[in-house]
mmCIF file of C-alpha atoms and ligand atoms in Angstrom:
data_model
loop_
_atom_site.group_PDB
_atom_site.id
_atom_site.type_symbol
_atom_site.label_atom_id
_atom_site.label_comp_id
_atom_site.label_asym_id
_atom_site.label_seq_id
_atom_site.Cartn_x
_atom_site.Cartn_y
_atom_site.Cartn_z
ATOM 1 C CA MET A 1 -19.299 -16.394 7.823
ATOM 2 C CA ASN A 2 -16.459 -18.069 6.960
ATOM 3 C CA LEU A 3 -14.455 -15.260 4.730
ATOM 4 C CA GLN A 4 -11.800 -17.874 2.899
ATOM 5 C CA GLU A 5 -14.737 -19.825 1.905
ATOM 6 C CA THR A 6 -16.556 -16.513 0.443
ATOM 7 C CA ILE A 7 -13.644 -15.269 -1.166
ATOM 8 C CA ASN A 8 -12.205 -18.487 -3.157
ATOM 9 C CA ALA A 9 -16.017 -18.713 -4.019
ATOM 10 C CA SER A 10 -16.700 -15.452 -5.453
ATOM 11 C CA THR A 11 -15.662 -14.112 -8.566
ATOM 12 C CA LYS A 12 -12.846 -12.025 -9.292
ATOM 13 C CA PRO A 13 -11.863 -9.150 -7.275
ATOM 14 C CA PHE A 14 -13.896 -9.876 -3.845
ATOM 15 C CA LEU A 15 -14.363 -6.368 -3.555
ATOM 16 C CA ILE A 16 -14.689 -4.493 0.372
ATOM 17 C CA ALA A 17 -15.486 -0.741 -0.172
ATOM 18 C CA GLY A 18 -16.781 1.775 2.410
ATOM 19 C CA PRO A 19 -15.792 4.941 3.863
ATOM 20 C CA CYS A 20 -12.330 5.630 5.269
ATOM 21 C CA SER A 21 -13.998 6.164 8.918
ATOM 22 C CA VAL A 22 -17.667 6.195 10.457
ATOM 23 C CA GLU A 23 -18.942 9.632 10.544
ATOM 24 C CA THR A 24 -22.439 9.875 11.225
ATOM 25 C CA PRO A 25 -25.678 7.434 11.218
ATOM 26 C CA ASP A 26 -26.715 8.936 8.238
ATOM 27 C CA GLN A 27 -23.571 8.799 6.436
ATOM 28 C CA MET A 28 -23.386 5.052 7.123
ATOM 29 C CA MET A 29 -26.667 4.661 6.175
ATOM 30 C CA ASN A 30 -26.402 6.519 3.070
ATOM 31 C CA ILE A 31 -22.771 4.872 1.600
ATOM 32 C CA CYS A 32 -23.920 1.119 2.499
ATOM 33 C CA LEU A 33 -27.571 1.752 0.863
ATOM 34 C CA ASP A 34 -25.631 2.813 -1.871
ATOM 35 C CA LEU A 35 -22.806 0.217 -2.389
ATOM 36 C CA ALA A 36 -25.294 -2.505 -1.655
ATOM 37 C CA LYS A 37 -27.056 -1.472 -4.808
ATOM 38 C CA ASN A 38 -23.559 -2.489 -6.826
ATOM 39 C CA GLU A 39 -23.538 -6.043 -7.119
ATOM 40 C CA LYS A 40 -19.362 -6.148 -7.482
ATOM 41 C CA VAL A 41 -19.504 -4.903 -3.738
ATOM 42 C CA HIS A 42 -19.234 -8.215 -1.189
ATOM 43 C CA ALA A 43 -18.557 -6.164 2.139
ATOM 44 C CA LEU A 44 -18.466 -3.160 3.986
ATOM 45 C CA ARG A 45 -15.450 -1.496 5.705
ATOM 46 C CA ALA A 46 -15.217 1.833 7.699
ATOM 47 C CA GLY A 47 -12.923 3.119 10.673
ATOM 48 C CA ILE A 48 -14.273 3.385 14.107
ATOM 49 C CA TRP A 49 -10.892 4.133 15.832
ATOM 50 C CA LYS A 50 -8.439 5.918 13.709
ATOM 51 C CA PRO A 51 -4.489 4.974 14.161
ATOM 52 C CA ARG A 52 -3.445 9.151 13.062
ATOM 53 C CA THR A 53 0.278 9.759 12.239
ATOM 54 C CA ARG A 54 -0.228 13.021 13.891
ATOM 55 C CA PRO A 55 -1.978 14.041 16.656
ATOM 56 C CA ASP A 56 -5.175 16.426 16.225
ATOM 57 C CA SER A 57 -6.454 14.566 13.021
ATOM 58 C CA PHE A 58 -9.583 13.176 13.332
ATOM 59 C CA GLU A 59 -9.447 9.704 15.260
ATOM 60 C CA GLY A 60 -12.369 8.247 14.589
ATOM 61 C CA VAL A 61 -15.851 8.326 15.969
ATOM 62 C CA GLY A 62 -14.601 5.700 18.418
ATOM 63 C CA SER A 63 -17.194 2.452 19.777
ATOM 64 C CA ILE A 64 -20.257 5.124 19.389
ATOM 65 C CA GLY A 65 -20.141 4.554 15.648
ATOM 66 C CA LEU A 66 -19.953 0.656 16.467
ATOM 67 C CA PRO A 67 -23.978 0.138 16.274
ATOM 68 C CA TRP A 68 -24.351 2.658 13.441
ATOM 69 C CA LEU A 69 -21.719 0.407 10.950
ATOM 70 C CA VAL A 70 -23.316 -2.933 11.928
ATOM 71 C CA ASP A 71 -27.160 -1.667 11.384
ATOM 72 C CA ALA A 72 -26.243 -0.262 7.956
ATOM 73 C CA GLY A 73 -24.865 -3.432 6.964
ATOM 74 C CA LYS A 74 -27.669 -5.457 8.353
ATOM 75 C CA LYS A 75 -29.946 -2.911 6.278
ATOM 76 C CA ALA A 76 -27.369 -3.362 3.267
ATOM 77 C CA GLY A 77 -27.511 -7.266 3.852
ATOM 78 C CA LEU A 78 -23.759 -7.106 3.599
ATOM 79 C CA PRO A 79 -20.874 -8.203 6.175
ATOM 80 C CA THR A 80 -19.213 -5.333 7.964
ATOM 81 C CA ALA A 81 -15.816 -4.718 8.632
ATOM 82 C CA THR A 82 -13.410 -2.844 11.474
ATOM 83 C CA GLU A 83 -10.079 -2.259 12.020
ATOM 84 C CA VAL A 84 -9.289 -2.982 16.025
ATOM 85 C CA ALA A 85 -5.785 -2.253 17.154
ATOM 86 C CA ASN A 86 -6.287 -3.500 21.193
ATOM 87 C CA LYS A 87 -7.955 -5.833 23.568
ATOM 88 C CA HIS A 88 -10.496 -3.127 24.134
ATOM 89 C CA HIS A 89 -11.673 -2.880 20.298
ATOM 90 C CA VAL A 90 -11.954 -6.416 20.127
ATOM 91 C CA GLU A 91 -14.585 -6.848 22.702
ATOM 92 C CA LEU A 92 -16.134 -3.543 21.775
ATOM 93 C CA ALA A 93 -16.711 -4.763 18.019
ATOM 94 C CA LEU A 94 -17.400 -8.300 18.978
ATOM 95 C CA LYS A 95 -19.968 -7.158 21.606
ATOM 96 C CA ALA A 96 -21.977 -4.750 18.535
ATOM 97 C CA GLY A 97 -21.967 -7.646 16.037
ATOM 98 C CA VAL A 98 -18.920 -6.825 13.218
ATOM 99 C CA ASP A 99 -18.398 -9.154 11.217
ATOM 100 C CA ILE A 100 -15.146 -9.065 9.993
ATOM 101 C CA LEU A 101 -11.998 -7.529 12.059
ATOM 102 C CA TRP A 102 -9.139 -6.117 10.528
ATOM 103 C CA ILE A 103 -5.616 -5.310 11.849
ATOM 104 C CA GLY A 104 -4.328 -2.140 10.428
ATOM 105 C CA ALA A 105 -0.638 -1.211 9.329
ATOM 106 C CA ARG A 106 0.493 0.535 12.224
ATOM 107 C CA THR A 107 -0.764 -2.249 14.713
ATOM 108 C CA THR A 108 0.800 -5.022 12.471
ATOM 109 C CA VAL A 109 4.262 -3.470 13.001
ATOM 110 C CA ASN A 110 4.255 -4.388 17.074
ATOM 111 C CA PRO A 111 4.421 -7.907 18.096
ATOM 112 C CA PHE A 112 3.198 -6.916 21.369
ATOM 113 C CA ALA A 113 0.056 -5.572 20.289
ATOM 114 C CA VAL A 114 -0.505 -8.396 17.717
ATOM 115 C CA GLN A 115 -0.341 -10.567 20.309
ATOM 116 C CA GLU A 116 -2.591 -8.494 22.921
ATOM 117 C CA ILE A 117 -5.185 -9.189 19.883
ATOM 118 C CA ALA A 118 -4.821 -12.206 19.206
ATOM 119 C CA ASP A 119 -5.215 -13.541 23.255
ATOM 120 C CA ALA A 120 -7.920 -10.803 23.065
ATOM 121 C CA LEU A 121 -9.550 -13.370 20.032
ATOM 122 C CA THR A 122 -8.731 -16.848 21.623
ATOM 123 C CA GLY A 123 -11.557 -19.045 21.191
ATOM 124 C CA VAL A 124 -13.442 -16.997 19.090
ATOM 125 C CA LYS A 125 -14.223 -17.866 15.448
ATOM 126 C CA ILE A 126 -14.133 -14.807 13.371
ATOM 127 C CA PRO A 127 -12.530 -13.588 10.058
ATOM 128 C CA VAL A 128 -9.343 -12.020 10.550
ATOM 129 C CA MET A 129 -7.770 -9.264 7.716
ATOM 130 C CA VAL A 130 -4.188 -8.454 8.399
ATOM 131 C CA LYS A 131 -2.692 -5.555 6.669
ATOM 132 C CA ASN A 132 1.152 -5.970 6.224
ATOM 133 C CA SER A 133 3.224 -4.105 8.760
ATOM 134 C CA ILE A 134 3.943 -0.143 7.490
ATOM 135 C CA ASN A 135 7.681 -0.991 6.998
ATOM 136 C CA PRO A 136 9.172 -3.624 4.235
ATOM 137 C CA ASP A 137 9.092 -6.674 6.405
ATOM 138 C CA LEU A 138 7.959 -10.118 5.328
ATOM 139 C CA GLU A 139 8.378 -11.675 8.364
ATOM 140 C CA LEU A 140 6.355 -9.174 10.706
ATOM 141 C CA TRP A 141 3.299 -9.979 8.129
ATOM 142 C CA ILE A 142 3.631 -13.180 8.390
ATOM 143 C CA GLY A 143 4.246 -13.234 12.123
ATOM 144 C CA ALA A 144 1.370 -11.598 12.821
ATOM 145 C CA PHE A 145 -0.929 -14.341 11.193
ATOM 146 C CA GLU A 146 0.949 -17.236 13.145
ATOM 147 C CA ARG A 147 0.199 -15.097 16.403
ATOM 148 C CA LEU A 148 -3.579 -15.685 15.216
ATOM 149 C CA GLU A 149 -3.388 -19.046 14.194
ATOM 150 C CA LYS A 150 -1.961 -20.000 17.658
ATOM 151 C CA ALA A 151 -4.929 -18.434 19.362
ATOM 152 C CA GLY A 152 -6.798 -20.920 16.892
ATOM 153 C CA LEU A 153 -8.273 -18.225 14.016
ATOM 154 C CA ASP A 154 -8.071 -19.850 10.950
ATOM 155 C CA ASP A 155 -10.236 -17.451 8.811
ATOM 156 C CA LEU A 156 -7.305 -15.193 7.671
ATOM 157 C CA VAL A 157 -6.991 -12.932 4.714
ATOM 158 C CA ALA A 158 -3.871 -10.661 4.060
ATOM 159 C CA ILE A 159 -4.265 -7.148 2.793
ATOM 160 C CA HIS A 160 -1.359 -5.394 0.914
ATOM 161 C CA ARG A 161 -1.399 -1.687 1.135
ATOM 162 C CA GLY A 162 1.757 -0.339 0.185
ATOM 163 C CA PHE A 163 5.107 0.396 2.402
ATOM 164 C CA SER A 164 6.178 4.021 4.380
ATOM 165 C CA PHE A 165 8.246 5.698 2.180
ATOM 166 C CA TYR A 166 10.489 8.737 2.759
ATOM 167 C CA LYS A 167 9.016 11.373 0.170
ATOM 168 C CA HIS A 168 7.706 9.014 -2.495
ATOM 169 C CA PRO A 169 7.021 11.130 -5.712
ATOM 170 C CA LYS A 170 4.434 8.336 -6.467
ATOM 171 C CA TYR A 171 2.740 6.811 -3.852
ATOM 172 C CA ARG A 172 0.941 7.816 -0.484
ATOM 173 C CA ASN A 173 2.690 4.005 0.170
ATOM 174 C CA VAL A 174 4.706 1.860 -1.878
ATOM 175 C CA PRO A 175 3.728 -1.205 -3.329
ATOM 176 C CA SER A 176 7.009 -2.913 -3.241
ATOM 177 C CA TRP A 177 4.915 -5.684 -5.339
ATOM 178 C CA GLU A 178 7.536 -8.220 -4.638
ATOM 179 C CA ILE A 179 6.938 -8.518 -0.833
ATOM 180 C CA PRO A 180 2.842 -9.546 -1.033
ATOM 181 C CA MET A 181 4.329 -11.674 -3.422
ATOM 182 C CA GLY A 182 6.392 -12.959 -1.112
ATOM 183 C CA PHE A 183 3.994 -13.847 1.177
ATOM 184 C CA ARG A 184 1.939 -15.556 -1.748
ATOM 185 C CA SER A 185 4.955 -17.810 -1.988
ATOM 186 C CA ARG A 186 5.171 -18.261 1.695
ATOM 187 C CA ARG A 187 1.631 -18.671 2.726
ATOM 188 C CA PRO A 188 -0.378 -19.830 -0.669
ATOM 189 C CA GLU A 189 -3.403 -20.592 1.059
ATOM 190 C CA ILE A 190 -4.128 -17.060 2.395
ATOM 191 C CA PRO A 191 -6.339 -14.959 0.233
ATOM 192 C CA LEU A 192 -4.519 -11.632 -0.769
ATOM 193 C CA ILE A 193 -6.140 -8.253 -0.597
ATOM 194 C CA CYS A 194 -5.108 -4.754 -2.467
ATOM 195 C CA ASP A 195 -5.897 -1.961 -0.880
ATOM 196 C CA PRO A 196 -5.231 0.473 -3.583
ATOM 197 C CA SER A 197 -6.528 3.223 -1.756
ATOM 198 C CA HIS A 198 -3.723 3.601 0.656
ATOM 199 C CA ILE A 199 -1.256 2.446 -1.604
ATOM 200 C CA SER A 200 -2.231 5.743 -3.628
ATOM 201 C CA GLY A 201 -3.201 8.149 -2.038
ATOM 202 C CA LYS A 202 -5.132 10.108 -4.312
ATOM 203 C CA ARG A 203 -7.951 8.701 -6.409
ATOM 204 C CA ASP A 204 -6.554 9.093 -9.246
ATOM 205 C CA LEU A 205 -3.887 6.493 -9.347
ATOM 206 C CA LEU A 206 -6.899 3.961 -8.088
ATOM 207 C CA LEU A 207 -7.010 2.270 -11.565
ATOM 208 C CA GLU A 208 -3.529 1.775 -11.979
ATOM 209 C CA VAL A 209 -2.646 0.168 -8.733
ATOM 210 C CA SER A 210 -5.960 -2.119 -8.954
ATOM 211 C CA GLN A 211 -5.604 -3.134 -12.335
ATOM 212 C CA LYS A 212 -2.173 -3.705 -11.549
ATOM 213 C CA ALA A 213 -3.308 -5.806 -8.630
ATOM 214 C CA MET A 214 -5.317 -8.085 -10.943
ATOM 215 C CA ASP A 215 -3.038 -8.799 -13.028
ATOM 216 C CA LEU A 216 -0.804 -10.235 -10.478
ATOM 217 C CA ASN A 217 -4.093 -12.151 -9.653
ATOM 218 C CA TYR A 218 -5.129 -10.797 -6.208
ATOM 219 C CA HIS A 219 -8.402 -12.110 -4.853
ATOM 220 C CA GLY A 220 -9.915 -8.668 -4.096
ATOM 221 C CA LEU A 221 -9.596 -5.007 -3.343
ATOM 222 C CA MET A 222 -10.609 -2.799 -0.365
ATOM 223 C CA ILE A 223 -11.531 0.372 -1.915
ATOM 224 C CA GLU A 224 -12.462 3.691 0.381
ATOM 225 C CA THR A 225 -15.682 4.654 -1.068
ATOM 226 C CA HIS A 226 -17.756 7.666 0.309
ATOM 227 C CA PRO A 227 -20.940 9.806 -0.597
ATOM 228 C CA ASP A 228 -18.905 13.315 -0.410
ATOM 229 C CA PRO A 229 -15.083 12.058 -0.560
ATOM 230 C CA ASP A 230 -14.108 16.000 -0.893
ATOM 231 C CA ASN A 231 -15.447 16.451 2.300
ATOM 232 C CA ALA A 232 -15.032 12.932 4.089
ATOM 233 C CA TRP A 233 -13.380 13.578 7.763
ATOM 234 C CA SER A 234 -10.260 11.483 6.771
ATOM 235 C CA ASP A 235 -8.216 9.919 3.840
ATOM 236 C CA ALA A 236 -10.440 12.761 1.929
ATOM 237 C CA ALA A 237 -7.904 12.989 -1.627
ATOM 238 C CA GLN A 238 -8.155 8.773 -2.012
ATOM 239 C CA GLN A 239 -12.042 7.924 -1.656
ATOM 240 C CA VAL A 240 -14.367 7.534 -4.139
ATOM 241 C CA THR A 241 -18.095 8.218 -4.654
ATOM 242 C CA PRO A 242 -19.545 4.373 -5.133
ATOM 243 C CA GLU A 243 -20.501 6.012 -8.861
ATOM 244 C CA GLY A 244 -16.763 6.476 -9.506
ATOM 245 C CA LEU A 245 -16.296 2.600 -7.752
ATOM 246 C CA LYS A 246 -18.765 1.425 -10.106
ATOM 247 C CA ASN A 247 -16.941 2.982 -13.402
ATOM 248 C CA MET A 248 -13.364 2.148 -11.880
ATOM 249 C CA MET A 249 -14.896 -1.279 -11.729
ATOM 250 C CA LYS A 250 -15.638 -1.223 -14.920
ATOM 251 C CA THR A 251 -13.169 -0.233 -16.791
ATOM 252 C CA ILE A 252 -10.529 -3.049 -14.714
ATOM 253 C CA ILE A 253 -9.639 -5.325 -17.338
ATOM 254 C CA LEU A 254 -9.740 -9.190 -15.915
ATOM 255 C CA ARG A 255 -7.149 -11.593 -17.758
ATOM 256 C CA THR A 256 -7.461 -15.022 -16.742
ATOM 257 C CA GLU A 257 -4.669 -16.911 -15.937
ATOM 258 C CA ILE A 258 -2.683 -18.058 -18.889
ATOM 259 C CA ALA A 259 -2.531 -22.354 -18.661
ATOM 260 C CA SER A 260 0.688 -22.832 -16.618
ATOM 261 C CA ASN A 261 3.025 -24.993 -19.053
ATOM 262 C CA GLU A 262 4.565 -26.371 -15.783
ATOM 263 C CA MET A 263 7.499 -26.485 -17.746
ATOM 264 C CA ILE A 264 8.095 -23.008 -17.702
ATOM 265 C CA GLN A 265 6.126 -21.859 -14.888
ATOM 266 C CA PRO A 266 9.132 -21.071 -12.507
ATOM 267 C CA LEU A 267 11.005 -19.011 -15.104
ATOM 268 C CA VAL A 268 7.740 -17.051 -15.529
ATOM 269 C CA GLU A 269 7.399 -16.306 -12.091
ATOM 270 C CA LEU A 270 11.070 -15.655 -11.482
ATOM 271 C CA ARG A 271 10.617 -12.792 -14.802
ATOM 272 C CA GLN A 272 7.386 -11.578 -12.590
ATOM 273 C CA LYS A 273 9.265 -10.832 -9.600
ATOM 274 C CA ILE A 274 12.759 -9.227 -11.545
ATOM 275 C CA GLY A 275 9.918 -6.807 -13.469
ATOM 276 C CA LEU A 276 8.671 -5.981 -10.025
ATOM 277 C CA LEU A 277 11.890 -4.991 -8.623
ATOM 278 C CA ASP A 278 13.076 -3.256 -11.870
ATOM 279 C CA ASP A 279 9.542 -1.155 -11.431
ATOM 280 C CA ARG A 280 11.460 -0.180 -7.696
ATOM 281 C CA ILE A 281 14.274 0.463 -9.028
ATOM 282 C CA PHE A 282 12.565 3.571 -11.632
ATOM 283 C CA ASP A 283 10.872 4.430 -8.415
ATOM 284 C CA LEU A 284 14.061 5.032 -6.334
ATOM 285 C CA LEU A 285 15.499 6.977 -8.852
ATOM 286 C CA ALA A 286 12.648 9.167 -9.364
ATOM 287 C CA ALA A 287 12.262 9.700 -5.818
ATOM 288 C CA ARG A 288 15.916 10.660 -5.466
ATOM 289 C CA MET A 289 15.586 12.825 -8.614
ATOM 290 C CA ILE A 290 12.756 14.939 -6.221
ATOM 291 C CA LEU A 291 15.728 15.246 -3.481
ATOM 292 C CA SER A 292 18.326 16.297 -6.395
ATOM 293 C CA GLU A 293 15.764 19.211 -7.242
ATOM 294 C CA GLU A 294 16.064 20.141 -3.127
ATOM 295 C CA VAL A 295 19.477 20.101 -3.369
ATOM 296 C CA GLY A 296 19.440 22.177 -6.394
ATOM 297 C CA ASP A 297 16.904 24.411 -4.530
ATOM 298 C CA PHE A 298 19.401 25.184 -1.483
ATOM 299 C CA LYS A 299 22.142 25.408 -3.916
ATOM 300 C CA LYS A 300 20.309 28.669 -5.618
ATOM 301 C CA GLN A 301 18.899 30.291 -2.011
ATOM 302 C CA ASN A 302 23.081 29.766 -1.290
ATOM 303 C CA LYS A 303 24.676 30.395 -4.771
ATOM 304 C CA ILE A 304 26.552 27.408 -4.499
ATOM 305 C CA THR A 305 27.513 25.161 -7.890
ATOM 306 C CA ILE A 306 26.118 22.612 -8.933
ATOM 307 C CA PHE A 307 29.014 20.752 -9.889
ATOM 308 C CA GLN A 308 30.807 19.807 -6.801
ATOM 309 C CA GLN A 309 34.230 17.578 -7.519
ATOM 310 C CA GLU A 310 35.069 16.405 -4.088
ATOM 311 C CA HIS A 311 31.711 15.529 -3.167
ATOM 312 C CA TRP A 312 31.273 13.385 -6.239
ATOM 313 C CA ALA A 313 34.788 11.928 -5.995
ATOM 314 C CA LYS A 314 33.604 10.523 -2.880
ATOM 315 C CA MET A 315 30.042 8.808 -3.539
ATOM 316 C CA ILE A 316 31.731 7.366 -6.560
ATOM 317 C CA ILE A 317 35.021 5.808 -4.222
ATOM 318 C CA GLY A 318 32.016 4.885 -1.418
ATOM 319 C CA ARG A 319 30.083 2.574 -3.803
ATOM 320 C CA LEU A 320 33.428 1.064 -5.632
ATOM 321 C CA SER A 321 34.605 -0.196 -2.537
ATOM 322 C CA LYS A 322 31.179 -2.302 -1.845
ATOM 323 C CA SER A 323 31.714 -3.843 -5.433
ATOM 324 C CA GLU A 324 32.563 -7.488 -3.992
ATOM 325 C CA GLU A 325 29.800 -7.173 -1.199
ATOM 326 C CA TYR A 326 27.120 -6.090 -3.754
ATOM 327 C CA ASN A 327 28.605 -8.379 -6.285
ATOM 328 C CA LEU A 328 28.208 -5.739 -8.851
ATOM 329 C CA THR A 329 31.695 -5.081 -11.170
ATOM 330 C CA GLU A 330 33.317 -1.738 -10.630
ATOM 331 C CA ARG A 331 32.490 -0.762 -14.248
ATOM 332 C CA PHE A 332 28.777 -1.625 -13.667
ATOM 333 C CA ILE A 333 29.345 0.740 -10.763
ATOM 334 C CA ARG A 334 30.784 3.693 -11.956
ATOM 335 C CA GLN A 335 28.412 3.544 -15.215
ATOM 336 C CA THR A 336 25.907 3.408 -13.008
ATOM 337 C CA MET A 337 26.853 6.178 -10.758
ATOM 338 C CA ASP A 338 27.449 8.348 -13.744
ATOM 339 C CA ALA A 339 24.232 7.783 -15.437
ATOM 340 C CA ILE A 340 22.261 8.712 -12.084
ATOM 341 C CA HIS A 341 24.327 11.535 -11.542
ATOM 342 C CA GLN A 342 23.700 13.227 -14.993
ATOM 343 C CA GLU A 343 20.395 12.812 -14.114
ATOM 344 C CA SER A 344 20.689 14.320 -11.081
ATOM 345 C CA ILE A 345 22.410 17.251 -12.667
ATOM 346 C CA ARG A 346 19.572 17.780 -14.931
ATOM 347 C CA HIS A 347 17.148 18.039 -12.319
ATOM 348 C CA GLN A 348 19.106 20.520 -10.084
ATOM 349 C CA THR A 349 19.704 22.366 -13.300
ATOM 350 C CA LYS A 350 16.036 22.571 -14.214
ATOM 351 C CA VAL A 351 15.176 24.114 -10.478
ATOM 352 C CA MET A 352 18.363 26.682 -10.733
ATOM 353 C CA ASN A 353 18.087 27.771 -14.083
ATOM 354 C CA PRO A 354 14.183 27.460 -14.534
ATOM 355 C CA LYS A 355 14.192 29.203 -18.125
ATOM 356 C CA GLN A 356 17.065 26.725 -19.618
ATOM 357 C CA ASP A 357 15.933 23.932 -22.336
ATOM 358 C CA ASN A 358 17.527 21.114 -20.303
ATOM 359 C CA SER A 359 15.361 18.439 -22.351
ATOM 360 C CA ASN A 360 18.673 17.456 -24.265
ATOM 361 C CA TYR A 361 21.045 18.233 -21.674
ATOM 362 C CA LYS A 362 24.023 15.227 -22.373
HETATM 363 C C1 PEP B 401 -7.469 2.133 6.900
HETATM 364 O O1 PEP B 401 -7.682 1.601 6.256
HETATM 365 O O2 PEP B 401 -8.152 3.060 6.874
HETATM 366 C C2 PEP B 401 -5.985 2.606 7.530
HETATM 367 C C3 PEP B 401 -5.794 3.314 8.770
HETATM 368 O O3 PEP B 401 -5.634 1.244 6.843
HETATM 369 P P1 PEP B 401 -3.884 1.614 7.102
HETATM 370 O O4 PEP B 401 -3.526 0.817 8.577
HETATM 371 O O5 PEP B 401 -3.612 0.853 5.434
HETATM 372 O O6 PEP B 401 -3.235 2.609 7.300
HETATM 373 MN MN1 MN B 402 -8.135 5.341 5.309
#
């Protein structure tokens, strides 16, 4: 199959669905046949080898599951996709007849691993989807495509799955939408698919993230779907049932592209980029306030006062000294830091004196 052509010829969104992991032959057959009843599903996904952040989690059934995935795909009449992280995975997946391969976020980050996969695929005609690296580095993501292209692969697709972040209040992986937008400016011919499941980490956020992706004119979505999500062997909190997927797809509003007036199009794009950066500023502020609450908790345990003049003065002076480097006026830096500080004290007070009403704190 040619995946790029198929995506471009399909009505949006091109939908890839299936469980995080292959678990049993029955699970695969059930979910694939169920998904095939939904005409909006274009391809099936399932992980055979699972890259886990910590040991002792389920690491995938391994190659024994390849025929379960391939057979289920054939019965369902849909192409199958799985993740490969090294040349052995590539050899086994090709031999089993998987239709589409994808490179996971923890592999894209490593040029040695990407090169090994590219070498193993030299001369092979197969579509490859490349997830963004776990760290917010556009060049690494683009570099992975270049390595595959040098090996002769030309049917490539990008998957945006968000970026690692320490203790984010909302996302499992922050979307940082401006990075995939940057990818699209650099490689407009490569279809871009969003993976709301790994961005959200929990199913109630899937609709919001999917809607945003469609509003940004992505080609498609990859959504983890499981017959019994709560009992899934991996990523239970973010998976949905085929029924849940169907309902969500009905709810997403597909807006047609506004006919582009060539004169104002650059302005529209710039405003879009600024809006996405503003989103990130608030995401960061929310994350910062979580840390402020942890500080409040520590101070409470250790009977330390909330406001410590010396520490705060140091924070302000540190920022002010960078005013030229940031190209921001001292006045602006001072006002911003003051506003952040006020909000931070409100969060700390909430933790230290939970009964006090801080909603009108000034
Ligand atoms: C997955 O798709 O199941 C997966 C492991 O994804 P990522 O590489 O985005 O973490
Ligand atoms: Mn997963």
